[in-house]
Short mmCIF file of N, CA, C and O in Angstrom, two decimals:
data_model
loop_
_atom_site.label_atom_id
_atom_site.label_comp_id
_atom_site.label_asym_id
_atom_site.label_seq_id
_atom_site.Cartn_x
_atom_site.Cartn_y
_atom_site.Cartn_z
N MET A 763 3.20 -43.48 -8.27
CA MET A 763 3.91 -44.35 -7.34
C MET A 763 3.68 -43.82 -5.92
O MET A 763 3.65 -42.63 -5.69
N SER A 764 3.56 -44.72 -4.99
CA SER A 764 3.30 -44.40 -3.60
C SER A 764 4.45 -43.59 -2.97
O SER A 764 5.62 -43.91 -3.20
N PRO A 765 4.11 -42.57 -2.17
CA PRO A 765 5.16 -41.81 -1.48
C PRO A 765 6.03 -42.69 -0.57
O PRO A 765 7.22 -42.44 -0.41
N LEU A 766 5.43 -43.74 0.00
CA LEU A 766 6.18 -44.65 0.86
C LEU A 766 7.22 -45.43 0.05
O LEU A 766 8.36 -45.61 0.50
N VAL A 767 6.84 -45.87 -1.13
CA VAL A 767 7.77 -46.60 -2.00
C VAL A 767 8.92 -45.68 -2.40
O VAL A 767 10.10 -46.07 -2.38
N ILE A 768 8.60 -44.45 -2.73
CA ILE A 768 9.63 -43.47 -3.10
C ILE A 768 10.56 -43.21 -1.91
O ILE A 768 11.79 -43.15 -2.06
N ALA A 769 9.98 -43.06 -0.71
CA ALA A 769 10.79 -42.80 0.48
C ALA A 769 11.73 -43.96 0.77
O ALA A 769 12.92 -43.75 1.06
N TYR A 770 11.23 -45.19 0.69
CA TYR A 770 12.10 -46.34 0.94
C TYR A 770 13.11 -46.52 -0.18
O TYR A 770 14.23 -46.99 0.06
N GLY A 771 12.76 -46.16 -1.39
CA GLY A 771 13.73 -46.18 -2.48
C GLY A 771 14.85 -45.17 -2.24
O GLY A 771 16.03 -45.48 -2.45
N ALA A 772 14.47 -43.97 -1.78
CA ALA A 772 15.47 -42.95 -1.45
C ALA A 772 16.35 -43.43 -0.31
O ALA A 772 17.58 -43.23 -0.32
N LEU A 773 15.74 -44.07 0.68
CA LEU A 773 16.51 -44.60 1.80
C LEU A 773 17.49 -45.66 1.32
O LEU A 773 18.67 -45.67 1.73
N ALA A 774 17.06 -46.54 0.44
CA ALA A 774 17.94 -47.59 -0.10
C ALA A 774 19.12 -46.96 -0.86
O ALA A 774 20.28 -47.37 -0.69
N LEU A 775 18.83 -45.95 -1.68
CA LEU A 775 19.91 -45.28 -2.41
C LEU A 775 20.86 -44.57 -1.46
O LEU A 775 22.08 -44.55 -1.67
N GLY A 776 20.30 -43.99 -0.40
CA GLY A 776 21.14 -43.34 0.60
C GLY A 776 22.04 -44.33 1.32
O GLY A 776 23.22 -44.05 1.57
N ILE A 777 21.48 -45.48 1.66
CA ILE A 777 22.26 -46.51 2.33
C ILE A 777 23.39 -47.00 1.43
O ILE A 777 24.54 -47.14 1.87
N VAL A 778 23.09 -47.24 0.17
CA VAL A 778 24.11 -47.69 -0.77
C VAL A 778 25.21 -46.64 -0.92
O VAL A 778 26.40 -46.95 -0.91
N SER A 779 24.81 -45.38 -1.02
CA SER A 779 25.80 -44.30 -1.15
C SER A 779 26.68 -44.19 0.09
O SER A 779 27.90 -44.02 -0.02
N GLU A 780 26.07 -44.29 1.26
CA GLU A 780 26.84 -44.22 2.51
C GLU A 780 27.77 -45.42 2.63
O GLU A 780 28.92 -45.29 3.04
N PHE A 781 27.29 -46.57 2.23
CA PHE A 781 28.08 -47.80 2.26
C PHE A 781 29.30 -47.66 1.33
O PHE A 781 30.41 -48.04 1.69
N ILE A 782 29.10 -47.09 0.16
CA ILE A 782 30.21 -46.89 -0.77
C ILE A 782 31.23 -45.94 -0.16
O ILE A 782 32.44 -46.20 -0.18
N GLY A 783 30.75 -44.83 0.41
CA GLY A 783 31.66 -43.87 1.04
C GLY A 783 32.44 -44.50 2.18
O GLY A 783 33.67 -44.32 2.30
N SER A 784 31.77 -45.25 3.04
CA SER A 784 32.43 -45.90 4.16
C SER A 784 33.45 -46.93 3.68
O SER A 784 34.54 -47.06 4.24
N SER A 785 33.09 -47.66 2.64
CA SER A 785 33.99 -48.68 2.09
C SER A 785 35.23 -48.07 1.46
O SER A 785 36.29 -48.71 1.40
N LEU A 786 35.12 -46.83 1.01
CA LEU A 786 36.26 -46.15 0.39
C LEU A 786 37.21 -45.53 1.41
O LEU A 786 38.36 -45.21 1.07
N LEU A 787 36.77 -45.36 2.64
CA LEU A 787 37.59 -44.66 3.63
C LEU A 787 39.00 -45.26 3.81
O LEU A 787 39.97 -44.49 3.86
N PRO A 788 39.16 -46.58 3.89
CA PRO A 788 40.54 -47.08 4.03
C PRO A 788 41.43 -46.71 2.84
O PRO A 788 42.63 -46.51 3.00
N ARG A 789 40.84 -46.61 1.68
CA ARG A 789 41.62 -46.29 0.47
C ARG A 789 42.05 -44.82 0.42
O ARG A 789 42.93 -44.47 -0.35
N THR A 790 41.42 -43.97 1.24
CA THR A 790 41.81 -42.55 1.27
C THR A 790 43.14 -42.36 1.97
O THR A 790 43.77 -41.32 1.80
N GLU A 791 43.56 -43.35 2.73
CA GLU A 791 44.80 -43.29 3.52
C GLU A 791 44.86 -41.98 4.31
O GLU A 791 45.73 -41.16 4.12
N GLN A 792 43.88 -41.85 5.21
CA GLN A 792 43.71 -40.67 6.07
C GLN A 792 43.57 -39.38 5.23
O GLN A 792 44.14 -38.34 5.56
N PHE A 793 42.83 -39.47 4.16
CA PHE A 793 42.53 -38.37 3.26
C PHE A 793 43.77 -37.79 2.56
O PHE A 793 43.81 -36.62 2.21
N THR A 794 44.75 -38.64 2.31
CA THR A 794 45.94 -38.20 1.59
C THR A 794 45.89 -38.57 0.11
O THR A 794 46.70 -38.08 -0.67
N LYS A 795 44.95 -39.44 -0.28
CA LYS A 795 44.79 -39.84 -1.68
C LYS A 795 43.58 -39.10 -2.25
O LYS A 795 42.44 -39.31 -1.81
N LEU A 796 43.82 -38.25 -3.21
CA LEU A 796 42.77 -37.35 -3.72
C LEU A 796 41.59 -38.09 -4.33
O LEU A 796 40.45 -37.78 -4.02
N GLY A 797 41.82 -39.06 -5.19
CA GLY A 797 40.73 -39.75 -5.87
C GLY A 797 39.77 -40.44 -4.91
O GLY A 797 38.56 -40.15 -4.92
N PRO A 798 40.28 -41.34 -4.06
CA PRO A 798 39.38 -42.00 -3.12
C PRO A 798 38.73 -41.02 -2.13
O PRO A 798 37.57 -41.20 -1.75
N THR A 799 39.46 -39.99 -1.74
CA THR A 799 38.90 -38.99 -0.82
C THR A 799 37.73 -38.27 -1.47
O THR A 799 36.65 -38.12 -0.86
N ALA A 800 37.91 -37.83 -2.70
CA ALA A 800 36.83 -37.13 -3.41
C ALA A 800 35.63 -38.05 -3.62
O ALA A 800 34.47 -37.62 -3.44
N ALA A 801 35.89 -39.30 -3.95
CA ALA A 801 34.79 -40.25 -4.15
C ALA A 801 34.05 -40.52 -2.85
O ALA A 801 32.81 -40.59 -2.83
N ALA A 802 34.77 -40.65 -1.75
CA ALA A 802 34.13 -40.90 -0.45
C ALA A 802 33.28 -39.70 -0.04
O ALA A 802 32.12 -39.86 0.37
N ILE A 803 33.82 -38.50 -0.17
CA ILE A 803 33.06 -37.30 0.20
C ILE A 803 31.82 -37.15 -0.68
O ILE A 803 30.73 -36.86 -0.18
N ALA A 804 31.98 -37.36 -1.98
CA ALA A 804 30.83 -37.29 -2.89
C ALA A 804 29.77 -38.32 -2.51
O ALA A 804 28.56 -38.02 -2.53
N SER A 805 30.19 -39.52 -2.15
CA SER A 805 29.25 -40.57 -1.75
C SER A 805 28.47 -40.16 -0.51
O SER A 805 27.26 -40.39 -0.42
N PHE A 806 29.15 -39.56 0.46
CA PHE A 806 28.47 -39.13 1.68
C PHE A 806 27.48 -37.99 1.40
O PHE A 806 26.40 -37.95 1.99
N ILE A 807 27.83 -37.09 0.50
CA ILE A 807 26.91 -36.00 0.14
C ILE A 807 25.66 -36.57 -0.53
O ILE A 807 24.53 -36.19 -0.21
N VAL A 808 25.85 -37.49 -1.47
CA VAL A 808 24.72 -38.14 -2.14
C VAL A 808 23.86 -38.89 -1.12
O VAL A 808 22.62 -38.84 -1.15
N ALA A 809 24.51 -39.55 -0.18
CA ALA A 809 23.78 -40.31 0.85
C ALA A 809 22.89 -39.39 1.67
O ALA A 809 21.72 -39.70 1.93
N LEU A 810 23.41 -38.25 2.08
CA LEU A 810 22.61 -37.31 2.88
C LEU A 810 21.47 -36.71 2.07
O LEU A 810 20.38 -36.46 2.60
N PHE A 811 21.69 -36.51 0.78
CA PHE A 811 20.63 -36.02 -0.09
C PHE A 811 19.45 -37.00 -0.09
O PHE A 811 18.30 -36.62 0.11
N PHE A 812 19.76 -38.27 -0.30
CA PHE A 812 18.68 -39.27 -0.33
C PHE A 812 18.06 -39.48 1.04
O PHE A 812 16.85 -39.70 1.15
N LEU A 813 18.85 -39.40 2.09
CA LEU A 813 18.31 -39.51 3.45
C LEU A 813 17.28 -38.41 3.69
O LEU A 813 16.21 -38.66 4.25
N SER A 814 17.58 -37.21 3.25
CA SER A 814 16.64 -36.10 3.45
C SER A 814 15.32 -36.35 2.72
O SER A 814 14.26 -35.95 3.21
N HIS A 815 15.36 -37.02 1.59
CA HIS A 815 14.12 -37.33 0.86
C HIS A 815 13.32 -38.43 1.55
O HIS A 815 12.10 -38.39 1.56
N ALA A 816 14.02 -39.40 2.14
CA ALA A 816 13.32 -40.45 2.88
C ALA A 816 12.58 -39.86 4.08
O ALA A 816 11.50 -40.33 4.45
N LEU A 817 13.15 -38.82 4.68
CA LEU A 817 12.56 -38.22 5.87
C LEU A 817 11.26 -37.48 5.59
O LEU A 817 10.56 -37.10 6.53
N LYS A 818 10.91 -37.30 4.33
CA LYS A 818 9.63 -36.66 4.00
C LYS A 818 8.46 -37.54 4.43
O LYS A 818 7.37 -37.05 4.70
N VAL A 819 8.68 -38.86 4.50
CA VAL A 819 7.60 -39.80 4.79
C VAL A 819 7.88 -40.64 6.04
O VAL A 819 7.00 -40.84 6.86
N VAL A 820 9.11 -41.12 6.17
CA VAL A 820 9.45 -42.03 7.26
C VAL A 820 10.06 -41.21 8.41
O VAL A 820 10.92 -40.37 8.17
N PRO A 821 9.62 -41.45 9.66
CA PRO A 821 10.13 -40.68 10.79
C PRO A 821 11.65 -40.82 10.96
O PRO A 821 12.24 -41.86 10.64
N LEU A 822 12.27 -39.78 11.48
CA LEU A 822 13.72 -39.73 11.64
C LEU A 822 14.28 -40.92 12.42
O LEU A 822 15.25 -41.54 12.00
N GLY A 823 13.69 -41.25 13.56
CA GLY A 823 14.21 -42.35 14.37
C GLY A 823 14.22 -43.67 13.63
O GLY A 823 15.18 -44.43 13.70
N VAL A 824 13.16 -43.93 12.90
CA VAL A 824 13.07 -45.17 12.13
C VAL A 824 14.04 -45.14 10.95
O VAL A 824 14.76 -46.10 10.70
N THR A 825 14.04 -44.03 10.24
CA THR A 825 14.93 -43.90 9.08
C THR A 825 16.38 -44.09 9.49
O THR A 825 17.13 -44.84 8.87
N TYR A 826 16.77 -43.42 10.57
CA TYR A 826 18.17 -43.48 10.98
C TYR A 826 18.53 -44.86 11.51
O TYR A 826 19.65 -45.35 11.29
N ALA A 827 17.61 -45.52 12.20
CA ALA A 827 17.88 -46.88 12.69
C ALA A 827 18.11 -47.84 11.52
O ALA A 827 19.04 -48.65 11.55
N ILE A 828 17.27 -47.75 10.51
CA ILE A 828 17.44 -48.60 9.32
C ILE A 828 18.73 -48.25 8.60
O ILE A 828 19.51 -49.12 8.23
N TRP A 829 18.96 -46.97 8.42
CA TRP A 829 20.16 -46.45 7.76
C TRP A 829 21.43 -46.99 8.43
O TRP A 829 22.30 -47.55 7.77
N CYS A 830 21.51 -46.83 9.73
CA CYS A 830 22.70 -47.27 10.46
C CYS A 830 22.82 -48.79 10.47
O CYS A 830 23.91 -49.32 10.24
N GLY A 831 21.72 -49.46 10.73
CA GLY A 831 21.77 -50.92 10.82
C GLY A 831 22.20 -51.57 9.53
O GLY A 831 23.14 -52.38 9.51
N VAL A 832 21.53 -51.22 8.46
CA VAL A 832 21.86 -51.84 7.16
C VAL A 832 23.25 -51.41 6.71
O VAL A 832 24.03 -52.23 6.21
N GLY A 833 23.58 -50.14 6.92
CA GLY A 833 24.91 -49.65 6.54
C GLY A 833 26.02 -50.36 7.29
O GLY A 833 27.05 -50.73 6.71
N MET A 834 25.82 -50.60 8.60
CA MET A 834 26.83 -51.30 9.39
C MET A 834 27.02 -52.74 8.92
O MET A 834 28.15 -53.23 8.83
N VAL A 835 25.92 -53.41 8.63
CA VAL A 835 26.01 -54.80 8.19
C VAL A 835 26.73 -54.87 6.84
O VAL A 835 27.65 -55.69 6.66
N LEU A 836 26.34 -54.04 5.90
CA LEU A 836 27.00 -54.05 4.59
C LEU A 836 28.49 -53.71 4.70
O LEU A 836 29.33 -54.34 4.06
N THR A 837 28.81 -52.72 5.52
CA THR A 837 30.20 -52.32 5.69
C THR A 837 31.01 -53.43 6.36
O THR A 837 32.17 -53.68 5.99
N ALA A 838 30.41 -54.13 7.31
CA ALA A 838 31.11 -55.25 7.96
C ALA A 838 31.40 -56.36 6.95
O ALA A 838 32.49 -56.95 6.96
N VAL A 839 30.45 -56.63 6.06
CA VAL A 839 30.65 -57.65 5.04
C VAL A 839 31.81 -57.25 4.12
O VAL A 839 32.70 -58.06 3.82
N VAL A 840 31.83 -56.00 3.67
CA VAL A 840 32.92 -55.53 2.81
C VAL A 840 34.25 -55.60 3.55
O VAL A 840 35.28 -55.98 2.97
N SER A 841 34.23 -55.25 4.82
CA SER A 841 35.44 -55.30 5.62
C SER A 841 36.03 -56.71 5.67
O SER A 841 37.24 -56.89 5.54
N VAL A 842 35.17 -57.70 5.80
CA VAL A 842 35.63 -59.09 5.84
C VAL A 842 36.08 -59.56 4.46
O VAL A 842 37.15 -60.15 4.31
N VAL A 843 35.27 -59.28 3.45
CA VAL A 843 35.53 -59.82 2.11
C VAL A 843 36.70 -59.12 1.42
O VAL A 843 37.60 -59.77 0.88
N PHE A 844 36.72 -57.80 1.44
CA PHE A 844 37.72 -57.06 0.66
C PHE A 844 38.94 -56.64 1.46
O PHE A 844 40.04 -56.55 0.91
N TYR A 845 38.76 -56.35 2.75
CA TYR A 845 39.88 -55.88 3.56
C TYR A 845 40.41 -56.97 4.49
O TYR A 845 41.32 -56.72 5.28
N ARG A 846 39.83 -58.16 4.41
CA ARG A 846 40.28 -59.33 5.19
C ARG A 846 40.32 -59.04 6.69
O ARG A 846 41.20 -59.53 7.40
N SER A 847 39.37 -58.26 7.18
CA SER A 847 39.25 -58.00 8.62
C SER A 847 38.38 -59.08 9.25
O SER A 847 37.21 -59.21 8.90
N PRO A 848 38.93 -59.84 10.18
CA PRO A 848 38.15 -60.94 10.77
C PRO A 848 37.10 -60.41 11.75
O PRO A 848 37.27 -59.35 12.35
N LEU A 849 36.02 -61.16 11.88
CA LEU A 849 34.99 -60.87 12.88
C LEU A 849 34.98 -62.01 13.89
O LEU A 849 34.94 -63.18 13.50
N ASP A 850 35.00 -61.67 15.17
CA ASP A 850 34.91 -62.71 16.19
C ASP A 850 33.44 -63.04 16.43
O ASP A 850 32.55 -62.36 15.91
N PRO A 851 33.16 -64.10 17.20
CA PRO A 851 31.76 -64.49 17.43
C PRO A 851 30.90 -63.38 18.04
O PRO A 851 29.72 -63.25 17.69
N ALA A 852 31.48 -62.58 18.92
CA ALA A 852 30.70 -61.49 19.52
C ALA A 852 30.28 -60.47 18.45
O ALA A 852 29.15 -59.95 18.48
N ALA A 853 31.16 -60.16 17.51
CA ALA A 853 30.83 -59.23 16.44
C ALA A 853 29.73 -59.79 15.54
O ALA A 853 28.81 -59.07 15.15
N VAL A 854 29.83 -61.07 15.22
CA VAL A 854 28.80 -61.71 14.39
C VAL A 854 27.46 -61.68 15.11
O VAL A 854 26.43 -61.37 14.51
N LEU A 855 27.47 -61.98 16.41
CA LEU A 855 26.23 -61.93 17.19
C LEU A 855 25.65 -60.52 17.20
O LEU A 855 24.44 -60.33 17.02
N GLY A 856 26.49 -59.53 17.39
CA GLY A 856 26.03 -58.15 17.37
C GLY A 856 25.42 -57.77 16.03
O GLY A 856 24.38 -57.10 15.97
N ILE A 857 26.03 -58.20 14.95
CA ILE A 857 25.49 -57.93 13.61
C ILE A 857 24.13 -58.61 13.44
O ILE A 857 23.20 -58.02 12.87
N LEU A 858 24.00 -59.82 13.95
CA LEU A 858 22.70 -60.50 13.88
C LEU A 858 21.64 -59.75 14.67
O LEU A 858 20.48 -59.65 14.25
N PHE A 859 22.02 -59.20 15.83
CA PHE A 859 21.08 -58.38 16.61
C PHE A 859 20.66 -57.13 15.84
O PHE A 859 19.50 -56.73 15.88
N ILE A 860 21.60 -56.52 15.13
CA ILE A 860 21.28 -55.34 14.32
C ILE A 860 20.25 -55.71 13.25
O ILE A 860 19.26 -54.99 13.05
N ILE A 861 20.48 -56.81 12.57
CA ILE A 861 19.55 -57.27 11.53
C ILE A 861 18.17 -57.52 12.15
O ILE A 861 17.14 -57.10 11.59
N CYS A 862 18.14 -58.18 13.30
CA CYS A 862 16.87 -58.44 13.98
C CYS A 862 16.17 -57.13 14.34
O CYS A 862 14.95 -57.01 14.19
N GLY A 863 16.92 -56.15 14.80
CA GLY A 863 16.34 -54.86 15.15
C GLY A 863 15.70 -54.17 13.96
O GLY A 863 14.59 -53.62 14.06
N VAL A 864 16.37 -54.20 12.82
CA VAL A 864 15.80 -53.58 11.61
C VAL A 864 14.53 -54.31 11.20
O VAL A 864 13.53 -53.68 10.83
N VAL A 865 14.53 -55.63 11.28
CA VAL A 865 13.33 -56.40 10.94
C VAL A 865 12.19 -56.07 11.90
O VAL A 865 11.05 -55.84 11.47
N VAL A 866 12.46 -56.03 13.20
CA VAL A 866 11.41 -55.71 14.18
C VAL A 866 10.82 -54.34 13.92
O VAL A 866 9.60 -54.16 13.94
N ILE A 867 11.66 -53.35 13.65
CA ILE A 867 11.17 -52.00 13.36
C ILE A 867 10.23 -52.02 12.16
O ILE A 867 9.15 -51.44 12.18
N ASN A 868 10.64 -52.68 11.10
CA ASN A 868 9.86 -52.66 9.86
C ASN A 868 8.60 -53.50 9.91
O ASN A 868 7.61 -53.19 9.26
N VAL A 869 8.62 -54.58 10.68
CA VAL A 869 7.48 -55.49 10.70
C VAL A 869 6.49 -55.13 11.80
O VAL A 869 5.28 -55.16 11.59
N PHE A 870 6.99 -54.75 12.98
CA PHE A 870 6.10 -54.62 14.13
C PHE A 870 5.86 -53.19 14.60
O PHE A 870 4.89 -52.93 15.32
N SER A 871 6.68 -52.24 14.21
CA SER A 871 6.54 -50.88 14.74
C SER A 871 5.35 -50.17 14.10
O SER A 871 5.15 -50.24 12.88
N THR A 872 4.61 -49.45 14.92
CA THR A 872 3.53 -48.62 14.38
C THR A 872 4.04 -47.24 14.00
O THR A 872 3.30 -46.42 13.46
N SER A 873 5.33 -46.97 14.27
CA SER A 873 5.93 -45.70 13.88
C SER A 873 6.19 -45.65 12.38
O SER A 873 6.34 -44.58 11.80
N VAL A 874 6.29 -46.83 11.77
CA VAL A 874 6.58 -46.91 10.34
C VAL A 874 5.27 -46.94 9.57
O VAL A 874 4.43 -47.78 9.83
N PRO A 875 5.11 -45.99 8.62
CA PRO A 875 3.90 -46.08 7.79
C PRO A 875 3.96 -47.32 6.92
O PRO A 875 4.98 -47.64 6.35
N HIS A 876 2.84 -48.05 6.84
CA HIS A 876 2.79 -49.27 6.03
C HIS A 876 1.79 -49.11 4.91
O HIS A 876 0.82 -48.53 4.94
#
């Protein structure tokens, strides 16, 4: 299997792990609930593990931009769907800009190995 495919797979797993940890943060109730706190911390540790593997192939700036962008969008969706946090038009526009930025990096940047 291609090292690039493995790197992007690791990045995807890292993003999912970070997204799970971020989504669990409200349930920790400021780290006073042991179960959700332990799960959130474990998710962040797993996320960093996979991020470090993605960095073997994909440059840090690109990896982190994708990581943050996709993680923010997923977390915003969970915030709206599960925590009933509304998004105003400016927030939606900002999220669309984030998505566009991730697409531009992946499609047009020469920093990303293809």
